[in-house]
Coordinates of C-alpha atoms in Angstrom, one line a residue:
M29 CA -11.9 -5.2 -22.4
C30 CA -15.7 -6.7 -22.7
G31 CA -18.3 -8.1 -19.9
F32 CA -19.8 -12.0 -20.2
I33 CA -22.1 -13.8 -18.6
G34 CA -22.6 -18.1 -18.2
A35 CA -24.1 -20.8 -16.6
L36 CA -23.3 -24.2 -16.5
S37 CA -25.5 -26.8 -14.7
N38 CA -26.7 -30.3 -15.1
Q39 CA -30.1 -28.7 -15.1
P40 CA -31.5 -27.6 -18.2
I41 CA -31.4 -24.1 -18.8
N42 CA -33.1 -21.0 -20.3
H43 CA -30.8 -19.8 -22.6
Q44 CA -32.9 -17.1 -23.0
K45 CA -33.5 -15.9 -20.3
L46 CA -29.2 -15.2 -20.1
L47 CA -29.7 -14.3 -24.1
N48 CA -32.4 -11.7 -21.9
V49 CA -30.2 -10.3 -18.8
N50 CA -26.8 -10.5 -20.9
K51 CA -28.4 -6.6 -22.0
R52 CA -27.3 -5.4 -19.6
L53 CA -23.5 -5.8 -20.5
E54 CA -23.5 -5.0 -24.3
C55 CA -22.0 -1.7 -22.6
R56 CA -19.2 -3.6 -21.2
G57 CA -18.7 -5.2 -25.7
P58 CA -20.8 -3.7 -27.8
D59 CA -18.9 -4.5 -31.1
Q60 CA -19.3 -8.5 -31.5
K61 CA -21.7 -10.2 -29.0
V62 CA -21.7 -14.1 -29.3
D63 CA -24.0 -16.9 -27.5
I64 CA -23.3 -20.7 -27.6
K65 CA -24.8 -23.1 -26.2
G66 CA -24.8 -27.2 -25.6
N67 CA -23.7 -29.8 -23.6
L68 CA -20.0 -30.6 -21.8
N69 CA -19.6 -33.8 -23.7
E70 CA -18.9 -32.5 -26.2
F71 CA -15.5 -31.6 -25.6
N72 CA -15.6 -34.7 -22.0
E73 CA -17.5 -37.9 -22.6
N74 CA -18.5 -37.6 -18.4
L75 CA -18.5 -33.7 -18.2
N76 CA -22.9 -34.4 -18.3
L77 CA -23.8 -30.7 -17.8
N78 CA -25.0 -28.3 -19.4
H79 CA -23.8 -24.6 -20.6
S80 CA -25.3 -21.4 -21.9
L81 CA -22.3 -19.0 -22.7
I82 CA -23.0 -15.9 -23.7
F83 CA -19.5 -13.2 -24.8
N84 CA -19.7 -9.0 -25.9
R85 CA -16.7 -7.7 -27.0
L86 CA -15.1 -4.5 -26.7
S87 CA -12.5 -4.7 -29.4
I88 CA -9.4 -3.3 -27.9
I89 CA -6.1 -6.2 -29.2
D90 CA -6.7 -7.8 -32.4
L91 CA -9.5 -6.7 -34.2
S92 CA -10.3 -9.4 -35.9
D93 CA -12.8 -12.4 -35.2
H94 CA -10.1 -15.5 -34.5
A95 CA -9.5 -13.4 -31.1
T96 CA -13.1 -13.6 -30.1
Q97 CA -14.8 -15.9 -26.7
P98 CA -15.4 -17.8 -26.7
M99 CA -12.7 -19.4 -27.2
F100 CA -12.1 -22.7 -27.1
S101 CA -8.7 -24.6 -27.7
R102 CA -8.3 -28.5 -30.3
Q103 CA -4.4 -28.2 -28.9
F104 CA -5.7 -28.6 -25.2
N105 CA -9.0 -29.1 -25.2
T106 CA -9.8 -26.1 -23.1
L107 CA -11.4 -22.6 -23.7
I108 CA -11.5 -18.9 -22.2
M109 CA -13.6 -16.1 -21.5
F110 CA -11.8 -13.0 -20.0
N111 CA -12.4 -9.2 -19.5
G112 CA -9.7 -7.1 -19.3
E113 CA -6.6 -6.3 -20.9
I114 CA -2.7 -8.0 -20.8
Y115 CA -0.1 -5.2 -21.0
N116 CA 2.7 -7.7 -21.5
H117 CA 1.2 -10.3 -24.4
R118 CA 3.6 -10.5 -26.5
E119 CA 6.0 -11.0 -23.6
L120 CA 4.3 -13.9 -23.3
R121 CA 3.8 -15.2 -25.9
T122 CA 7.3 -15.3 -27.4
E123 CA 8.1 -17.9 -24.8
L124 CA 5.3 -19.7 -25.4
E125 CA 6.6 -20.4 -28.8
K126 CA 9.7 -21.8 -27.4
K127 CA 7.8 -24.5 -25.9
K128 CA 6.7 -25.7 -29.8
V129 CA 2.7 -24.0 -28.6
D130 CA 0.9 -23.4 -31.1
F131 CA -1.5 -20.0 -31.6
N132 CA -4.4 -19.5 -34.8
T133 CA -4.1 -15.5 -33.8
S134 CA -1.0 -13.1 -35.0
H135 CA -1.8 -11.2 -31.2
S136 CA -4.7 -12.1 -29.0
D137 CA -4.3 -11.3 -25.2
T138 CA -7.0 -13.9 -25.3
E139 CA -5.1 -16.4 -26.8
L140 CA -1.7 -15.9 -25.2
L141 CA -4.5 -16.2 -21.5
L142 CA -5.6 -20.0 -22.8
N143 CA -2.7 -21.7 -24.8
G144 CA -0.7 -19.9 -21.5
L145 CA -3.2 -21.6 -18.9
S146 CA -2.8 -24.3 -20.9
V147 CA 0.3 -25.1 -20.3
E148 CA 1.4 -23.7 -16.4
G149 CA -1.8 -23.9 -15.0
I150 CA -2.7 -21.5 -11.8
S151 CA 0.7 -20.3 -11.6
F152 CA 1.0 -18.7 -15.1
V153 CA -0.7 -15.7 -13.7
N154 CA 2.0 -14.2 -12.0
K155 CA 4.0 -13.0 -14.4
L156 CA 1.1 -12.0 -15.7
I157 CA 0.5 -7.2 -16.0
G158 CA -2.6 -6.1 -16.5
Q159 CA -6.0 -6.0 -15.7
F160 CA -8.0 -9.2 -15.8
A161 CA -11.6 -10.8 -15.0
I162 CA -11.2 -14.6 -16.0
I163 CA -13.2 -17.7 -16.1
F164 CA -11.7 -21.7 -17.5
F165 CA -12.2 -25.4 -18.4
N166 CA -9.6 -28.0 -18.6
F167 CA -12.3 -30.3 -20.3
N168 CA -9.3 -33.0 -20.1
T169 CA -9.5 -32.7 -15.9
G170 CA -13.0 -31.4 -15.2
R171 CA -11.9 -28.4 -13.5
T172 CA -12.7 -24.2 -13.7
F173 CA -10.9 -21.6 -12.6
L174 CA -12.0 -17.8 -11.7
I175 CA -9.8 -15.2 -11.3
R176 CA -9.8 -11.8 -10.5
D177 CA -6.4 -9.8 -11.3
R178 CA -3.7 -8.2 -8.2
I179 CA -5.7 -4.4 -7.6
G180 CA -9.3 -5.7 -9.1
Q181 CA -10.1 -3.9 -11.7
K182 CA -12.4 -6.0 -13.6
P183 CA -15.2 -8.0 -11.9
L184 CA -16.3 -11.0 -11.3
F185 CA -19.4 -12.4 -9.8
Y186 CA -20.8 -15.9 -9.0
F187 CA -23.2 -18.8 -7.9
L188 CA -22.4 -21.5 -7.3
N189 CA -24.3 -24.7 -5.7
Q190 CA -24.7 -28.4 -6.4
E191 CA -26.9 -27.9 -9.1
T192 CA -25.8 -24.5 -10.6
F193 CA -22.5 -22.7 -11.5
M194 CA -23.5 -18.7 -13.3
F195 CA -20.7 -16.4 -13.2
S196 CA -20.5 -13.0 -14.9
S197 CA -18.9 -9.0 -14.8
N198 CA -22.4 -7.9 -13.9
L199 CA -24.6 -8.2 -10.3
K200 CA -27.9 -6.9 -11.9
S201 CA -27.1 -9.4 -14.7
L202 CA -26.5 -12.2 -12.5
S203 CA -29.2 -11.7 -9.4
E204 CA -32.0 -12.0 -12.3
L205 CA -30.8 -15.5 -13.6
I206 CA -32.2 -17.1 -9.5
K207 CA -34.6 -17.6 -7.9
N208 CA -36.1 -16.0 -5.1
V209 CA -33.0 -13.4 -4.5
E210 CA -33.1 -12.3 -0.5
I211 CA -31.2 -8.7 0.0
D212 CA -27.6 -10.0 2.9
F213 CA -28.6 -7.5 5.9
Q214 CA -25.3 -7.9 7.2
S215 CA -23.6 -6.9 3.7
Y216 CA -26.5 -4.1 3.1
L217 CA -25.2 -3.2 7.5
E218 CA -21.7 -2.7 5.2
Y219 CA -22.9 -1.0 2.6
L220 CA -24.3 1.5 5.5
N221 CA -21.7 2.5 7.5
Y222 CA -18.5 1.2 4.8
G223 CA -20.7 2.9 1.8
V224 CA -19.7 -0.5 0.2
V225 CA -20.0 -4.2 0.7
P226 CA -16.6 -6.0 0.2
S227 CA -15.7 -8.9 -1.4
P228 CA -17.0 -11.8 -1.4
K229 CA -20.1 -10.3 -0.8
T230 CA -22.3 -8.9 -2.0
I231 CA -25.1 -6.7 -1.8
Y232 CA -27.5 -10.4 -2.3
K233 CA -27.7 -14.0 -0.5
N234 CA -25.6 -16.6 -2.5
I235 CA -24.2 -14.4 -4.7
F236 CA -20.5 -13.4 -4.1
K237 CA -17.6 -11.5 -6.1
L238 CA -14.2 -13.2 -5.9
K239 CA -11.9 -11.1 -4.4
P240 CA -8.6 -9.2 -5.7
G241 CA -4.9 -11.5 -6.6
Q242 CA -8.1 -14.6 -5.9
Y243 CA -9.3 -17.6 -7.4
I244 CA -11.1 -20.3 -7.5
E245 CA -11.0 -23.9 -9.2
L246 CA -14.6 -25.9 -8.8
D247 CA -14.1 -29.3 -10.2
L248 CA -17.0 -29.5 -12.6
L249 CA -16.8 -33.7 -12.5
N250 CA -18.1 -33.4 -9.1
N251 CA -21.2 -31.1 -8.4
F252 CA -19.1 -28.5 -8.2
K253 CA -17.1 -28.6 -5.3
E254 CA -14.4 -26.2 -4.8
I255 CA -11.5 -27.7 -5.3
K256 CA -9.6 -24.4 -3.9
N257 CA -10.1 -21.0 -3.2
E258 CA -6.6 -19.2 -2.7
L259 CA -4.6 -15.9 -2.6
Y260 CA -2.4 -15.8 -5.8
W261 CA -1.2 -11.8 -4.7
N262 CA -0.5 -10.9 -0.7
L263 CA 0.2 -7.3 -0.7
E264 CA 2.2 -8.5 3.1
D265 CA 4.0 -10.8 1.6
F266 CA 5.6 -7.0 -0.2
K267 CA 5.7 -5.3 3.0
N268 CA 9.5 -4.3 3.8
E269 CA 11.8 -1.4 4.7
N270 CA 14.7 -1.4 1.4
E271 CA 16.6 1.5 0.5
F272 CA 14.3 4.3 -2.1
E273 CA 15.5 4.5 -5.7
E274 CA 13.8 7.2 -7.9
E275 CA 16.0 6.1 -10.8
K276 CA 14.0 2.7 -10.6
F277 CA 10.4 3.5 -9.9
L278 CA 11.1 6.0 -13.2
D279 CA 11.6 3.1 -14.3
L280 CA 9.3 1.2 -13.0
M281 CA 6.9 3.9 -13.4
Q282 CA 7.7 4.5 -17.4
S283 CA 7.2 1.0 -17.9
A284 CA 3.6 0.8 -16.4
V285 CA 3.0 3.9 -19.0
S286 CA 4.5 2.7 -21.7
S287 CA 2.9 -1.0 -21.5
R288 CA -1.3 0.8 -21.5
R289 CA -0.4 2.2 -25.0
E290 CA -1.1 -1.7 -26.4
A291 CA -3.8 -1.0 -28.7
D292 CA -5.4 -1.7 -31.9
V293 CA -7.3 1.8 -31.6
D294 CA -6.2 4.8 -30.5
I295 CA -6.3 5.9 -27.4
A296 CA -6.3 8.8 -24.7
A297 CA -4.9 10.4 -22.1
L298 CA -7.3 12.0 -19.7
L299 CA -5.6 14.9 -18.6
S300 CA -7.1 17.3 -15.5
G301 CA -3.5 19.6 -15.5
G302 CA -2.7 17.6 -12.2
V303 CA 0.9 17.0 -11.2
D304 CA -0.8 12.5 -12.3
S305 CA -2.3 13.0 -15.3
T306 CA 0.6 15.6 -16.2
S307 CA 3.3 13.3 -15.5
I308 CA 1.3 10.4 -17.1
V309 CA 1.7 12.6 -20.3
K310 CA 5.0 13.5 -19.9
L311 CA 6.1 9.8 -19.6
L312 CA 3.9 9.3 -23.2
N313 CA 5.6 11.8 -24.8
N314 CA 9.4 10.5 -24.2
E315 CA 8.6 7.6 -26.9
D316 CA 9.1 10.4 -29.4
N317 CA 4.8 9.6 -30.0
I318 CA 1.7 11.9 -30.6
V319 CA -0.3 12.1 -26.8
N320 CA -4.0 12.2 -26.9
T321 CA -4.8 14.2 -24.6
F322 CA -8.9 14.7 -23.8
S323 CA -10.2 17.1 -21.5
I324 CA -12.9 18.1 -19.5
G325 CA -13.7 22.4 -18.5
Y326 CA -16.7 23.4 -17.6
K327 CA -17.9 26.9 -17.9
D328 CA -18.8 28.3 -14.7
K329 CA -15.0 29.7 -13.4
K330 CA -14.6 28.6 -10.1
Y331 CA -14.3 25.2 -11.0
D332 CA -12.5 25.2 -14.2
E333 CA -8.4 24.3 -15.3
S334 CA -8.6 24.4 -18.5
K335 CA -5.6 27.3 -17.4
W336 CA -3.6 23.7 -16.6
F337 CA -4.4 21.7 -19.5
D338 CA -3.6 24.4 -21.6
L339 CA 0.0 24.1 -20.6
V340 CA 0.4 20.7 -20.2
N341 CA -1.0 20.4 -24.1
K342 CA 1.3 23.6 -25.4
K343 CA 4.4 21.8 -23.5
Y344 CA 4.4 18.6 -25.2
N345 CA 2.1 19.8 -28.2
T346 CA -0.1 17.3 -28.3
N347 CA -3.0 16.7 -29.3
P348 CA -6.0 18.2 -27.4
T349 CA -9.7 16.3 -28.1
V350 CA -12.0 19.0 -25.6
E351 CA -15.3 18.8 -24.2
I352 CA -16.5 22.1 -21.9
L353 CA -19.4 22.2 -20.1
N354 CA -22.2 23.4 -18.1
K355 CA -23.6 22.0 -15.7
K356 CA -27.0 21.2 -16.5
D357 CA -24.9 18.8 -18.4
I358 CA -23.3 17.6 -15.6
D359 CA -27.3 17.0 -13.7
K360 CA -28.8 15.1 -16.8
Y361 CA -26.0 12.5 -15.6
V362 CA -27.3 11.8 -12.2
T363 CA -29.5 9.3 -11.9
E364 CA -27.3 7.7 -16.3
S365 CA -23.9 7.2 -13.0
I366 CA -26.2 5.5 -11.1
Y367 CA -27.7 2.9 -13.4
A368 CA -24.2 1.8 -14.3
L369 CA -23.0 0.5 -10.9
D370 CA -24.4 -3.6 -10.0
E371 CA -25.0 -2.8 -5.8
P372 CA -25.9 -0.3 -3.5
Y373 CA -22.5 2.9 -3.5
S374 CA -22.2 5.8 -1.8
D375 CA -19.7 7.7 -3.7
P376 CA -20.8 10.5 -5.5
S377 CA -17.5 10.9 -7.3
T378 CA -19.3 8.5 -9.3
I379 CA -21.3 11.1 -11.3
P380 CA -18.5 13.3 -12.7
S381 CA -16.3 10.2 -13.8
Y382 CA -19.2 8.8 -15.0
V383 CA -19.9 12.5 -17.1
V384 CA -16.0 11.9 -18.1
N385 CA -16.4 9.3 -19.5
S386 CA -19.3 9.2 -21.9
Q387 CA -17.6 12.8 -23.2
I388 CA -14.4 11.1 -24.3
S389 CA -16.4 7.4 -25.1
K390 CA -17.2 10.0 -28.4
Y391 CA -13.6 9.5 -30.0
F392 CA -11.9 6.5 -28.1
K393 CA -12.7 3.6 -26.3
V394 CA -9.2 3.7 -24.7
A395 CA -7.8 5.9 -21.5
I396 CA -5.4 6.2 -19.7
T397 CA -6.3 7.5 -16.4
G398 CA -4.2 8.7 -13.0
D399 CA -6.6 6.2 -10.8
G400 CA -4.5 5.4 -7.7
G401 CA -1.8 7.6 -8.1
D402 CA -3.0 9.0 -4.9
E403 CA -2.8 4.9 -3.0
L404 CA 1.0 4.8 -4.2
L405 CA 2.3 8.2 -3.0
G406 CA 1.4 9.3 0.3
G407 CA -1.2 12.4 -1.7
Y408 CA -4.8 11.1 1.0
K409 CA -4.3 13.8 3.9
R410 CA -5.0 11.3 6.4
L411 CA -2.1 9.7 5.9
Q412 CA 0.0 12.8 6.2
Q413 CA -2.2 13.1 9.6
I414 CA -1.8 9.6 11.2
M415 CA 2.0 10.3 12.6
N416 CA 1.4 13.7 12.7
Q417 CA -1.3 15.0 14.8
N418 CA -1.6 15.5 17.7
K419 CA -3.4 12.6 19.5
Y420 CA -5.1 11.9 22.6
N421 CA -6.1 9.3 25.6
S422 CA -7.8 7.1 23.3
Y423 CA -10.7 6.9 26.3
A424 CA -11.0 10.3 26.5
I425 CA -11.8 11.0 23.2
N426 CA -14.3 7.7 23.5
L427 CA -16.6 9.7 25.9
I428 CA -16.3 13.3 24.0
F429 CA -17.3 11.0 20.8
K430 CA -20.0 9.2 22.7
M431 CA -21.0 12.1 24.1
Y432 CA -21.7 14.1 20.4
P433 CA -25.5 14.9 19.9
W434 CA -25.8 12.4 16.0
F435 CA -27.5 15.3 15.0
L436 CA -24.3 18.3 14.5
G437 CA -23.4 15.4 12.1
S438 CA -20.0 11.9 12.6
G439 CA -18.2 13.5 15.2
N440 CA -15.5 11.5 13.3
R441 CA -13.2 14.3 13.8
I442 CA -13.1 13.0 17.3
L443 CA -11.9 10.0 16.9
S444 CA -9.1 11.2 15.0
K445 CA -7.8 12.4 17.3
S446 CA -7.2 9.3 18.9
K447 CA -4.4 7.2 20.4
N448 CA -6.0 4.1 18.9
L449 CA -4.1 4.7 15.3
S450 CA -6.6 1.5 14.3
E451 CA -9.6 3.8 15.4
N452 CA -8.2 7.2 14.2
Y453 CA -7.7 5.9 10.9
I454 CA -11.0 4.0 10.8
S455 CA -12.6 6.6 11.9
Y456 CA -12.4 8.0 8.3
F457 CA -14.3 6.0 6.3
S458 CA -16.6 4.9 9.2
D459 CA -20.3 6.8 10.8
K460 CA -20.4 4.7 13.7
K461 CA -23.2 8.0 14.7
L462 CA -25.2 7.3 11.5
L463 CA -25.3 2.7 13.1
K464 CA -25.7 3.8 16.5
N465 CA -28.8 6.3 15.4
L466 CA -30.7 3.3 13.1
D467 CA -30.2 0.9 16.2
L468 CA -27.7 -1.5 13.8
Q469 CA -23.7 -2.9 15.0
D470 CA -21.1 -1.8 14.3
H471 CA -19.6 -5.5 13.7
K472 CA -16.2 -4.6 12.6
T473 CA -15.8 -5.7 9.1
L474 CA -12.9 -3.3 7.2
E475 CA -10.5 -3.6 10.4
K476 CA -10.8 -8.0 10.4
K477 CA -10.8 -7.6 6.3
F478 CA -8.2 -5.2 6.1
M479 CA -6.5 -4.3 9.0
N480 CA -2.9 -5.2 10.4
D481 CA -4.4 -6.2 14.7
N482 CA -2.1 -3.2 15.5
P483 CA -0.9 -1.2 13.1
K484 CA 2.0 0.8 13.7
S485 CA 3.4 2.0 10.9
I486 CA 2.8 4.2 7.2
K487 CA 2.8 1.0 5.3
D488 CA 0.3 -0.3 7.3
F489 CA -2.1 1.7 6.8
M490 CA -1.3 2.0 3.0
I491 CA -1.3 -1.3 2.6
F492 CA -5.4 -0.5 4.2
D493 CA -5.3 1.6 1.7
F494 CA -4.1 -0.9 -1.6
K495 CA -7.0 -2.8 -0.3
F496 CA -10.4 -1.3 0.7
Y497 CA -10.2 2.7 -0.8
L498 CA -8.4 1.8 -4.1
S499 CA -9.3 -1.8 -4.7
E500 CA -12.9 -2.1 -3.1
M501 CA -14.1 1.5 -3.8
M502 CA -12.0 3.0 -6.1
M503 CA -11.8 1.0 -9.2
V504 CA -15.2 0.5 -9.2
K505 CA -15.8 3.1 -9.6
V506 CA -13.3 3.4 -12.7
D507 CA -15.2 -0.5 -13.9
R508 CA -18.1 0.8 -14.0
T509 CA -18.3 5.0 -15.1
S510 CA -16.0 3.5 -18.0
M511 CA -17.5 0.6 -19.0
A512 CA -21.4 1.6 -18.5
N513 CA -19.6 4.1 -21.9
S514 CA -18.1 1.1 -23.1
V515 CA -14.4 2.8 -22.6
E516 CA -11.0 1.2 -21.2
A517 CA -9.7 3.0 -18.4
R518 CA -6.1 1.8 -17.7
S519 CA -4.1 2.8 -14.6
P520 CA -0.9 3.4 -15.4
F521 CA -0.2 3.6 -11.5
V522 CA -2.4 0.6 -9.9
D523 CA 0.3 -2.3 -11.8
H524 CA 1.3 -4.0 -9.6
R525 CA 5.1 -3.8 -10.2
L526 CA 4.9 -0.3 -8.8
I527 CA 2.8 -1.0 -6.1
E528 CA 5.7 -4.4 -4.9
Y529 CA 8.4 -2.1 -5.1
I530 CA 6.5 1.1 -2.7
M531 CA 5.8 -1.4 -0.2
S532 CA 9.0 -3.2 -0.6
S533 CA 11.3 0.7 0.3
N534 CA 11.2 3.1 3.0
V535 CA 8.4 5.4 2.5
D536 CA 9.1 8.3 5.0
S537 CA 10.8 10.7 2.6
L538 CA 6.8 10.3 0.2
I539 CA 4.4 11.2 2.9
G540 CA 7.0 14.2 4.4
N541 CA 6.9 15.6 0.6
P542 CA 3.5 14.1 -1.3
K543 CA 4.6 13.1 -4.8
Y544 CA 7.8 14.5 -5.0
I545 CA 8.9 12.2 -7.7
L546 CA 6.8 13.6 -10.2
K547 CA 6.5 17.3 -8.7
N548 CA 10.9 16.6 -10.1
I549 CA 10.5 15.3 -13.4
L550 CA 8.7 18.3 -13.8
S551 CA 10.1 20.6 -12.5
N552 CA 12.1 21.2 -15.4
D553 CA 8.4 22.0 -18.4
F554 CA 6.1 23.4 -15.5
S555 CA 6.5 26.3 -12.6
G556 CA 5.8 26.2 -9.1
E557 CA 2.7 27.6 -9.5
F558 CA 1.7 24.7 -11.2
L559 CA 3.0 22.0 -9.3
N560 CA 1.5 22.8 -5.8
R561 CA -1.2 24.6 -6.5
S562 CA -4.2 22.8 -4.3
K563 CA -6.1 20.3 -5.8
M564 CA -9.1 21.0 -7.4
G565 CA -10.7 17.4 -8.9
F566 CA -13.7 17.6 -11.6
V567 CA -16.5 19.7 -9.1
F568 CA -19.5 18.0 -8.8
N569 CA -22.6 20.3 -5.8
L570 CA -23.8 17.0 -4.8
E571 CA -26.2 19.3 -1.9
S572 CA -27.8 21.6 -4.7
W573 CA -28.7 19.5 -7.2
I574 CA -30.7 17.2 -4.7
Y575 CA -32.3 20.8 -3.2
E576 CA -33.5 21.0 -6.6
N577 CA -34.5 17.5 -7.1
L578 CA -36.0 16.8 -4.2
D579 CA -39.5 16.3 -4.6
E580 CA -38.5 13.5 -7.3
I581 CA -35.9 11.7 -5.3
Q582 CA -38.4 11.1 -2.0
G583 CA -40.8 10.5 -4.7
Y584 CA -38.3 7.6 -6.1
I585 CA -37.0 6.4 -2.5
F586 CA -41.8 6.4 -1.0
E587 CA -42.7 4.9 -4.6
T588 CA -43.6 1.9 -3.9
D589 CA -45.1 -1.5 -6.3
S590 CA -48.6 -1.6 -6.5

């Protein structure tokens, strides 16, 4: 897990400027920094391009210097820069060794990627289990590939014209390299409406981010011409209604959890005491290893869940680490959590997420989390309500919504009663009243990008949650708040094998009884009170904090440059 930035150009490159902006990336890889510069003609005499590449390493797998990046293959004349982890790298390495591919490291997943892409090309990506953002150079062919993992766990930003190609794990750093960078007004509208700027756009003009499951191929011999721009993984392709087999799902779940133990450093499971995190601890415990857990307690007993995670730690005889916080401990991290984000992002849960990662970073580099459990197993109430609640004529609903005064709120509860299921579901994410009163137009970006034209089934809305809420929002929060604290977050519930299986199966039973699978595997260990209590989460009183710091906030908003 790391962070990188680089530039290729037929013009001179200011290497020192890249080193300066790289300071924003050092938190993603504080263990080692490598920077190289030169001309690509040393790899191919026809590639007359200057290059400047910087890599910041967070050492997790193969801690030796042989596994550092940028990594070059003399055997294939290829080079890679890679942020992420490949959990099945050992099995894939064995396959390549049978093809007489040489390896210089003992077990580097970076070298596995380098050799796999060199030998098998872009199709090798389909074999990967993991999270990744990859820049791969094939100097023999003069081609470069930008590749992002299926769910969008790792970020990859880029800028491209006929003179220069630049890329980075951090949007702020990349924007500082570009002259006269401007805010993209359409991206600004999307943020106001949906709380995030969905890929491939960013908040800046002419700077883009790869979509989840996308790769782009560029021709370095022909002014960075784009050769291919494709999705190698599309969730709709797996949509089916096969019989759901609980045993098969649990086998996949055990594999997803087990594979995320792969590390040469100590790891911990984030344990809230909820069903998701407890299930992960149980599955880790199944392997007869003492499980490290990390939990956050809260001095305010109204929000404290120590009672529950203590039960889990005792049941599975874990090695627990617990931090007890008060309100002031959380308040001090608000501005830091905002600074960790690359672009405007509206979910206030980034604050407690940042706090958790800041605390766990004192003890561990790797944290196994329960992120994605609600999307995978029908945990959101909106998903359960979309098919079950009473609905009314769409024309009448829209008329009532139009008459509803904006100063009373968004009015989205009205739209959530509409028989128009697309409009109904989008109401949980969009605020049409806000846009109207800002005199801004709603371009229905979410519907066009992430939802079928005429959604009817539960699967249609699950796909929307996977493609938008999980990939474009949740994974942004998880990556930025963890990596800002030099922590690698691993999420078994977003393993693509699990998602593909759920998409290919009949899931009516999941929606009717959310997370019953997890509750079943825990039923012999815990009481009904434990399993069926309301979900609390790590609470942060944002409204209270705003009013307590109103002068500071107003000063920041209205501050002008002198």
